[in-house]
C-alpha cells in the first residue's frame, strides 16, 4: 500500500496490534527506510465518521504544534506520519509504539518472577508516572482525551524501535505515549465532545439515566 509517498507492506490479518470501536491497527513496514509503523484502518460510516474525522483533527493538530514549537511540545503524544482517505476508509500511518501499560508490566514481572508473580510497586509507579506525563502534556496543549484507560497508553520505543529495559530498582520514569483520539477534544478548535461514544464508566450520571438524551 502507498500512503502519500510512503510504500508500506503488511500481512493482512497476520500481525495485528489491536482492534477497537473505530479501527484495526496492524504492523506495517517501510522497506525503503527500514522502519516499522502502526497502520490504523478506520471505516467511515454513518456511525463512525465523526469519530474518525476527530482523530485526524487531533493528530494533525499535534503535528502542526510540533512544526511550530518543536518535538518537545508533543513528545508524549503518538505521531501521525501520513494519512490517506480512500472510499469509505481512512488510513493513518502512525508512529509505532510498544505494548500497552498493563501488558508491558505483566510481561516484565513474569520475566523476572516466572509464575511467582508479585507486586513491583516502584516499577509500576515508574510506568504510571510516564502515563501521567503524557496526559499532562495533552492537557497543557489544550486537549481533553475523554477515553483514559490502560489500553490508550503505550510504552515509547527508542530510536531502534525497542522497548526500554525493565530496571526494577530504578526510580526513573518510563516513557509512555498517549494514543487513540476518536472522542478527544481540542479546546481552541471548538470541538464538541461526542458523548455517544463515551464508555459508561466515565459518563456523567445524568447521561446514564435516560440514554435517549445522548445525542
PDB file of C-alpha atoms in Angstrom:
ATOM      1  CA  UNK A   1       0.000   0.000   0.000  1.00  0.00           C
ATOM      2  CA  UNK A   2       1.181   3.514  -0.824  1.00  0.00           C
ATOM      3  CA  UNK A   3       0.135   6.251   1.605  1.00  0.00           C
ATOM      4  CA  UNK A   4       1.147   9.531   0.014  1.00  0.00           C
ATOM      5  CA  UNK A   5       4.823   8.895  -0.819  1.00  0.00           C
ATOM      6  CA  UNK A   6       5.395   6.063   1.645  1.00  0.00           C
ATOM      7  CA  UNK A   7       5.086   2.468   0.479  1.00  0.00           C
ATOM      8  CA  UNK A   8       4.401   0.045   3.301  1.00  0.00           C
ATOM      9  CA  UNK A   9       3.969  -3.710   3.364  1.00  0.00           C
ATOM     10  CA  UNK A  10       1.910  -5.785   5.736  1.00  0.00           C
ATOM     11  CA  UNK A  11       0.349  -9.211   6.052  1.00  0.00           C
ATOM     12  CA  UNK A  12      -3.417  -8.865   6.125  1.00  0.00           C
ATOM     13  CA  UNK A  13      -4.678 -10.377   9.361  1.00  0.00           C
ATOM     14  CA  UNK A  14      -1.201 -11.604  10.194  1.00  0.00           C
ATOM     15  CA  UNK A  15       0.288  -9.125  12.611  1.00  0.00           C
ATOM     16  CA  UNK A  16      -2.472  -7.255  14.386  1.00  0.00           C
ATOM     17  CA  UNK A  17      -1.569  -4.783  17.103  1.00  0.00           C
ATOM     18  CA  UNK A  18      -5.100  -4.165  18.262  1.00  0.00           C
ATOM     19  CA  UNK A  19      -8.696  -3.606  17.308  1.00  0.00           C
ATOM     20  CA  UNK A  20     -11.175  -1.125  18.725  1.00  0.00           C
ATOM     21  CA  UNK A  21     -14.506   0.518  18.063  1.00  0.00           C
ATOM     22  CA  UNK A  22     -13.050   2.755  15.374  1.00  0.00           C
ATOM     23  CA  UNK A  23     -10.409   0.747  13.599  1.00  0.00           C
ATOM     24  CA  UNK A  24      -7.937  -2.078  13.206  1.00  0.00           C
ATOM     25  CA  UNK A  25      -4.236  -1.454  13.888  1.00  0.00           C
ATOM     26  CA  UNK A  26      -1.545  -3.644  12.312  1.00  0.00           C
ATOM     27  CA  UNK A  27       2.218  -3.593  11.892  1.00  0.00           C
ATOM     28  CA  UNK A  28       3.420  -2.090   8.607  1.00  0.00           C
ATOM     29  CA  UNK A  29       6.949  -1.964   7.222  1.00  0.00           C
ATOM     30  CA  UNK A  30       8.639   0.644   5.016  1.00  0.00           C
ATOM     31  CA  UNK A  31      11.479  -1.280   3.374  1.00  0.00           C
ATOM     32  CA  UNK A  32      12.953   1.798   1.690  1.00  0.00           C
ATOM     33  CA  UNK A  33      13.719   3.371   5.065  1.00  0.00           C
ATOM     34  CA  UNK A  34      13.885   0.168   7.134  1.00  0.00           C
ATOM     35  CA  UNK A  35      11.255   1.436   9.534  1.00  0.00           C
ATOM     36  CA  UNK A  36       8.146  -0.011  11.136  1.00  0.00           C
ATOM     37  CA  UNK A  37       4.862   1.790  11.660  1.00  0.00           C
ATOM     38  CA  UNK A  38       1.425   1.179  13.095  1.00  0.00           C
ATOM     39  CA  UNK A  39      -1.178   1.297  10.325  1.00  0.00           C
ATOM     40  CA  UNK A  40      -4.658   2.121  11.578  1.00  0.00           C
ATOM     41  CA  UNK A  41      -7.557   1.479   9.212  1.00  0.00           C
ATOM     42  CA  UNK A  42     -10.858   3.117  10.143  1.00  0.00           C
ATOM     43  CA  UNK A  43     -14.084   2.576   8.255  1.00  0.00           C
ATOM     44  CA  UNK A  44     -16.150   5.740   7.866  1.00  0.00           C
ATOM     45  CA  UNK A  45     -19.864   5.074   8.009  1.00  0.00           C
ATOM     46  CA  UNK A  46     -22.810   6.905   9.497  1.00  0.00           C
ATOM     47  CA  UNK A  47     -21.915   5.716  12.988  1.00  0.00           C
ATOM     48  CA  UNK A  48     -18.167   6.361  12.928  1.00  0.00           C
ATOM     49  CA  UNK A  49     -17.489   9.233  10.531  1.00  0.00           C
ATOM     50  CA  UNK A  50     -17.392  11.939  13.220  1.00  0.00           C
ATOM     51  CA  UNK A  51     -15.060   9.935  15.439  1.00  0.00           C
ATOM     52  CA  UNK A  52     -12.658   9.090  12.610  1.00  0.00           C
ATOM     53  CA  UNK A  53     -12.593  12.700  11.457  1.00  0.00           C
ATOM     54  CA  UNK A  54     -11.949  13.819  15.041  1.00  0.00           C
ATOM     55  CA  UNK A  55      -8.919  11.559  15.355  1.00  0.00           C
ATOM     56  CA  UNK A  56      -7.448  13.049  12.188  1.00  0.00           C
ATOM     57  CA  UNK A  57      -8.037  16.580  13.505  1.00  0.00           C
ATOM     58  CA  UNK A  58      -6.307  15.839  16.816  1.00  0.00           C
ATOM     59  CA  UNK A  59      -3.322  14.080  15.228  1.00  0.00           C
ATOM     60  CA  UNK A  60      -2.941  16.878  12.692  1.00  0.00           C
ATOM     61  CA  UNK A  61      -3.163  19.479  15.476  1.00  0.00           C
ATOM     62  CA  UNK A  62      -0.191  17.938  17.263  1.00  0.00           C
ATOM     63  CA  UNK A  63       1.784  17.650  14.024  1.00  0.00           C
ATOM     64  CA  UNK A  64       1.248  21.379  13.471  1.00  0.00           C
ATOM     65  CA  UNK A  65       2.228  22.041  17.073  1.00  0.00           C
ATOM     66  CA  UNK A  66       5.488  20.167  16.510  1.00  0.00           C
ATOM     67  CA  UNK A  67       6.244  22.260  13.415  1.00  0.00           C
ATOM     68  CA  UNK A  68       5.670  25.456  15.390  1.00  0.00           C
ATOM     69  CA  UNK A  69       7.206  24.589  18.763  1.00  0.00           C
ATOM     70  CA  UNK A  70       9.460  21.590  18.165  1.00  0.00           C
ATOM     71  CA  UNK A  71       9.238  17.909  19.025  1.00  0.00           C
ATOM     72  CA  UNK A  72       9.338  18.525  22.787  1.00  0.00           C
ATOM     73  CA  UNK A  73       5.891  20.114  22.538  1.00  0.00           C
ATOM     74  CA  UNK A  74       4.337  16.733  21.704  1.00  0.00           C
ATOM     75  CA  UNK A  75       6.922  14.087  22.536  1.00  0.00           C
ATOM     76  CA  UNK A  76       4.469  12.121  24.698  1.00  0.00           C
ATOM     77  CA  UNK A  77       1.734  12.032  22.039  1.00  0.00           C
ATOM     78  CA  UNK A  78       1.817   9.408  19.288  1.00  0.00           C
ATOM     79  CA  UNK A  79       2.724  10.894  15.900  1.00  0.00           C
ATOM     80  CA  UNK A  80       0.845  10.627  12.611  1.00  0.00           C
ATOM     81  CA  UNK A  81       3.337  10.304   9.750  1.00  0.00           C
ATOM     82  CA  UNK A  82       0.875  10.057   6.870  1.00  0.00           C
ATOM     83  CA  UNK A  83      -2.869   9.881   6.255  1.00  0.00           C
ATOM     84  CA  UNK A  84      -4.897   8.653   3.293  1.00  0.00           C
ATOM     85  CA  UNK A  85      -8.646   8.898   2.720  1.00  0.00           C
ATOM     86  CA  UNK A  86      -9.874   6.421   0.145  1.00  0.00           C
ATOM     87  CA  UNK A  87     -13.503   5.498  -0.492  1.00  0.00           C
ATOM     88  CA  UNK A  88     -15.062   4.867   2.930  1.00  0.00           C
ATOM     89  CA  UNK A  89     -11.787   4.303   4.753  1.00  0.00           C
ATOM     90  CA  UNK A  90      -9.219   6.475   6.500  1.00  0.00           C
ATOM     91  CA  UNK A  91      -5.690   5.100   6.766  1.00  0.00           C
ATOM     92  CA  UNK A  92      -3.399   6.513   9.451  1.00  0.00           C
ATOM     93  CA  UNK A  93       0.301   5.691   9.263  1.00  0.00           C
ATOM     94  CA  UNK A  94       1.334   6.161  12.872  1.00  0.00           C
ATOM     95  CA  UNK A  95       4.499   6.045  14.908  1.00  0.00           C
ATOM     96  CA  UNK A  96       4.966   2.526  16.226  1.00  0.00           C
ATOM     97  CA  UNK A  97       4.502   2.239  19.960  1.00  0.00           C
ATOM     98  CA  UNK A  98       5.270  -0.607  22.310  1.00  0.00           C
ATOM     99  CA  UNK A  99       2.942  -2.636  24.475  1.00  0.00           C
ATOM    100  CA  UNK A 100       0.091  -1.179  26.474  1.00  0.00           C
ATOM    101  CA  UNK A 101       0.919  -0.315  30.082  1.00  0.00           C
ATOM    102  CA  UNK A 102      -0.614  -3.388  31.675  1.00  0.00           C
ATOM    103  CA  UNK A 103       0.753  -5.760  29.071  1.00  0.00           C
ATOM    104  CA  UNK A 104       4.271  -4.351  29.460  1.00  0.00           C
ATOM    105  CA  UNK A 105       4.096  -4.510  33.270  1.00  0.00           C
ATOM    106  CA  UNK A 106       2.816  -8.078  33.368  1.00  0.00           C
ATOM    107  CA  UNK A 107       5.357  -9.302  30.830  1.00  0.00           C
ATOM    108  CA  UNK A 108       8.332  -7.781  32.638  1.00  0.00           C
ATOM    109  CA  UNK A 109       7.183  -9.060  36.028  1.00  0.00           C
ATOM    110  CA  UNK A 110       6.669 -12.549  34.571  1.00  0.00           C
ATOM    111  CA  UNK A 111      10.157 -12.465  33.033  1.00  0.00           C
ATOM    112  CA  UNK A 112      11.604 -11.699  36.453  1.00  0.00           C
ATOM    113  CA  UNK A 113       9.493 -13.917  38.694  1.00  0.00           C
ATOM    114  CA  UNK A 114       8.055 -16.565  36.402  1.00  0.00           C
ATOM    115  CA  UNK A 115       4.826 -17.958  37.784  1.00  0.00           C
ATOM    116  CA  UNK A 116       5.550 -16.484  41.208  1.00  0.00           C
ATOM    117  CA  UNK A 117       4.103 -13.108  40.194  1.00  0.00           C
ATOM    118  CA  UNK A 118       4.391 -10.394  42.788  1.00  0.00           C
ATOM    119  CA  UNK A 119       3.703  -6.691  43.002  1.00  0.00           C
ATOM    120  CA  UNK A 120       6.588  -4.496  41.850  1.00  0.00           C
ATOM    121  CA  UNK A 121       5.477  -1.173  43.298  1.00  0.00           C
ATOM    122  CA  UNK A 122       8.351   1.006  42.123  1.00  0.00           C
ATOM    123  CA  UNK A 123       8.276  -0.403  38.596  1.00  0.00           C
ATOM    124  CA  UNK A 124       4.517   0.156  38.414  1.00  0.00           C
ATOM    125  CA  UNK A 125       4.971   3.694  39.712  1.00  0.00           C
ATOM    126  CA  UNK A 126       7.572   4.424  37.035  1.00  0.00           C
ATOM    127  CA  UNK A 127       5.119   3.331  34.333  1.00  0.00           C
ATOM    128  CA  UNK A 128       2.259   5.355  35.806  1.00  0.00           C
ATOM    129  CA  UNK A 129       4.465   8.441  36.006  1.00  0.00           C
ATOM    130  CA  UNK A 130       5.047   8.091  32.273  1.00  0.00           C
ATOM    131  CA  UNK A 131       1.299   7.895  31.658  1.00  0.00           C
ATOM    132  CA  UNK A 132       0.682  10.928  33.859  1.00  0.00           C
ATOM    133  CA  UNK A 133       3.367  12.825  31.955  1.00  0.00           C
ATOM    134  CA  UNK A 134       1.662  12.064  28.631  1.00  0.00           C
ATOM    135  CA  UNK A 135      -1.772  13.042  29.882  1.00  0.00           C
ATOM    136  CA  UNK A 136      -0.411  16.239  31.421  1.00  0.00           C
ATOM    137  CA  UNK A 137       1.152  17.238  28.107  1.00  0.00           C
ATOM    138  CA  UNK A 138      -2.109  16.574  26.277  1.00  0.00           C
ATOM    139  CA  UNK A 139      -3.975  18.798  28.738  1.00  0.00           C
ATOM    140  CA  UNK A 140      -1.357  21.543  28.679  1.00  0.00           C
ATOM    141  CA  UNK A 141      -1.639  21.728  24.895  1.00  0.00           C
ATOM    142  CA  UNK A 142      -5.389  22.185  25.057  1.00  0.00           C
ATOM    143  CA  UNK A 143      -6.607  18.614  24.751  1.00  0.00           C
ATOM    144  CA  UNK A 144      -9.185  16.632  26.708  1.00  0.00           C
ATOM    145  CA  UNK A 145      -8.860  12.927  25.972  1.00  0.00           C
ATOM    146  CA  UNK A 146     -12.179  11.566  27.295  1.00  0.00           C
ATOM    147  CA  UNK A 147     -11.125   7.910  26.983  1.00  0.00           C
ATOM    148  CA  UNK A 148      -8.359   7.481  29.539  1.00  0.00           C
ATOM    149  CA  UNK A 149      -7.690   3.791  30.124  1.00  0.00           C
ATOM    150  CA  UNK A 150      -4.793   1.351  30.216  1.00  0.00           C
ATOM    151  CA  UNK A 151      -5.008   0.400  26.532  1.00  0.00           C
ATOM    152  CA  UNK A 152      -4.751   4.014  25.360  1.00  0.00           C
ATOM    153  CA  UNK A 153      -1.204   4.402  26.641  1.00  0.00           C
ATOM    154  CA  UNK A 154       1.712   2.563  25.044  1.00  0.00           C
ATOM    155  CA  UNK A 155       5.360   2.275  26.004  1.00  0.00           C
ATOM    156  CA  UNK A 156       7.502   4.648  23.934  1.00  0.00           C
ATOM    157  CA  UNK A 157      10.141   2.990  21.756  1.00  0.00           C
ATOM    158  CA  UNK A 158      13.725   4.190  21.411  1.00  0.00           C
ATOM    159  CA  UNK A 159      15.491   5.160  18.170  1.00  0.00           C
ATOM    160  CA  UNK A 160      15.939   1.453  17.388  1.00  0.00           C
ATOM    161  CA  UNK A 161      12.204   0.883  17.894  1.00  0.00           C
ATOM    162  CA  UNK A 162      12.880  -1.170  21.020  1.00  0.00           C
ATOM    163  CA  UNK A 163      11.135  -1.007  24.384  1.00  0.00           C
ATOM    164  CA  UNK A 164      13.119   0.172  27.413  1.00  0.00           C
ATOM    165  CA  UNK A 165      14.621  -2.439  29.694  1.00  0.00           C
ATOM    166  CA  UNK A 166      12.863  -3.037  32.978  1.00  0.00           C
ATOM    167  CA  UNK A 167      15.115  -1.890  35.831  1.00  0.00           C
ATOM    168  CA  UNK A 168      13.024  -2.684  38.872  1.00  0.00           C
ATOM    169  CA  UNK A 169      15.198  -0.840  41.383  1.00  0.00           C
ATOM    170  CA  UNK A 170      15.248   2.389  39.360  1.00  0.00           C
ATOM    171  CA  UNK A 171      13.052   5.407  40.107  1.00  0.00           C
ATOM    172  CA  UNK A 172      13.363   6.735  36.565  1.00  0.00           C
ATOM    173  CA  UNK A 173      10.126   7.444  34.705  1.00  0.00           C
ATOM    174  CA  UNK A 174       9.383   5.002  31.889  1.00  0.00           C
ATOM    175  CA  UNK A 175       8.455   6.950  28.727  1.00  0.00           C
ATOM    176  CA  UNK A 176       4.878   6.482  27.603  1.00  0.00           C
ATOM    177  CA  UNK A 177       2.821   7.763  24.654  1.00  0.00           C
ATOM    178  CA  UNK A 178      -0.870   8.621  24.565  1.00  0.00           C
ATOM    179  CA  UNK A 179      -2.935   7.178  21.693  1.00  0.00           C
ATOM    180  CA  UNK A 180      -6.498   6.914  20.348  1.00  0.00           C
ATOM    181  CA  UNK A 181      -8.181  10.289  19.913  1.00  0.00           C
ATOM    182  CA  UNK A 182     -11.547   9.414  18.372  1.00  0.00           C
ATOM    183  CA  UNK A 183     -13.566  11.156  21.080  1.00  0.00           C
ATOM    184  CA  UNK A 184     -10.960  13.663  22.232  1.00  0.00           C
ATOM    185  CA  UNK A 185     -11.460  17.421  22.232  1.00  0.00           C
ATOM    186  CA  UNK A 186      -9.089  20.261  21.334  1.00  0.00           C
ATOM    187  CA  UNK A 187     -10.480  23.281  23.153  1.00  0.00           C
ATOM    188  CA  UNK A 188      -9.137  26.002  20.869  1.00  0.00           C
ATOM    189  CA  UNK A 189     -10.612  24.236  17.845  1.00  0.00           C
ATOM    190  CA  UNK A 190     -14.076  24.487  19.369  1.00  0.00           C
ATOM    191  CA  UNK A 191     -14.598  20.740  19.380  1.00  0.00           C
ATOM    192  CA  UNK A 192     -17.778  19.367  20.888  1.00  0.00           C
ATOM    193  CA  UNK A 193     -17.481  16.086  22.776  1.00  0.00           C
ATOM    194  CA  UNK A 194     -19.144  13.139  21.061  1.00  0.00           C
ATOM    195  CA  UNK A 195     -20.685  11.821  24.257  1.00  0.00           C
ATOM    196  CA  UNK A 196     -22.465   8.988  22.457  1.00  0.00           C
ATOM    197  CA  UNK A 197     -19.105   7.215  22.165  1.00  0.00           C
ATOM    198  CA  UNK A 198     -18.132   7.520  25.829  1.00  0.00           C
ATOM    199  CA  UNK A 199     -17.883   4.387  27.926  1.00  0.00           C
ATOM    200  CA  UNK A 200     -20.486   4.125  30.671  1.00  0.00           C
ATOM    201  CA  UNK A 201     -17.716   4.167  33.265  1.00  0.00           C
ATOM    202  CA  UNK A 202     -16.955   7.823  32.542  1.00  0.00           C
ATOM    203  CA  UNK A 203     -20.393   9.125  31.571  1.00  0.00           C
ATOM    204  CA  UNK A 204     -21.966  11.709  33.833  1.00  0.00           C
ATOM    205  CA  UNK A 205     -24.786  10.126  35.899  1.00  0.00           C
ATOM    206  CA  UNK A 206     -27.461  12.203  34.182  1.00  0.00           C
ATOM    207  CA  UNK A 207     -26.433  10.726  30.835  1.00  0.00           C
ATOM    208  CA  UNK A 208     -26.898   7.191  32.126  1.00  0.00           C
ATOM    209  CA  UNK A 209     -30.423   7.747  33.422  1.00  0.00           C
ATOM    210  CA  UNK A 210     -32.003   8.217  30.025  1.00  0.00           C
ATOM    211  CA  UNK A 211     -29.991   7.148  27.006  1.00  0.00           C
ATOM    212  CA  UNK A 212     -32.482   8.919  24.784  1.00  0.00           C
ATOM    213  CA  UNK A 213     -30.765  12.150  25.839  1.00  0.00           C
ATOM    214  CA  UNK A 214     -27.457  11.048  24.324  1.00  0.00           C
ATOM    215  CA  UNK A 215     -27.046  12.873  21.030  1.00  0.00           C
TER     216      UNK A 215
END
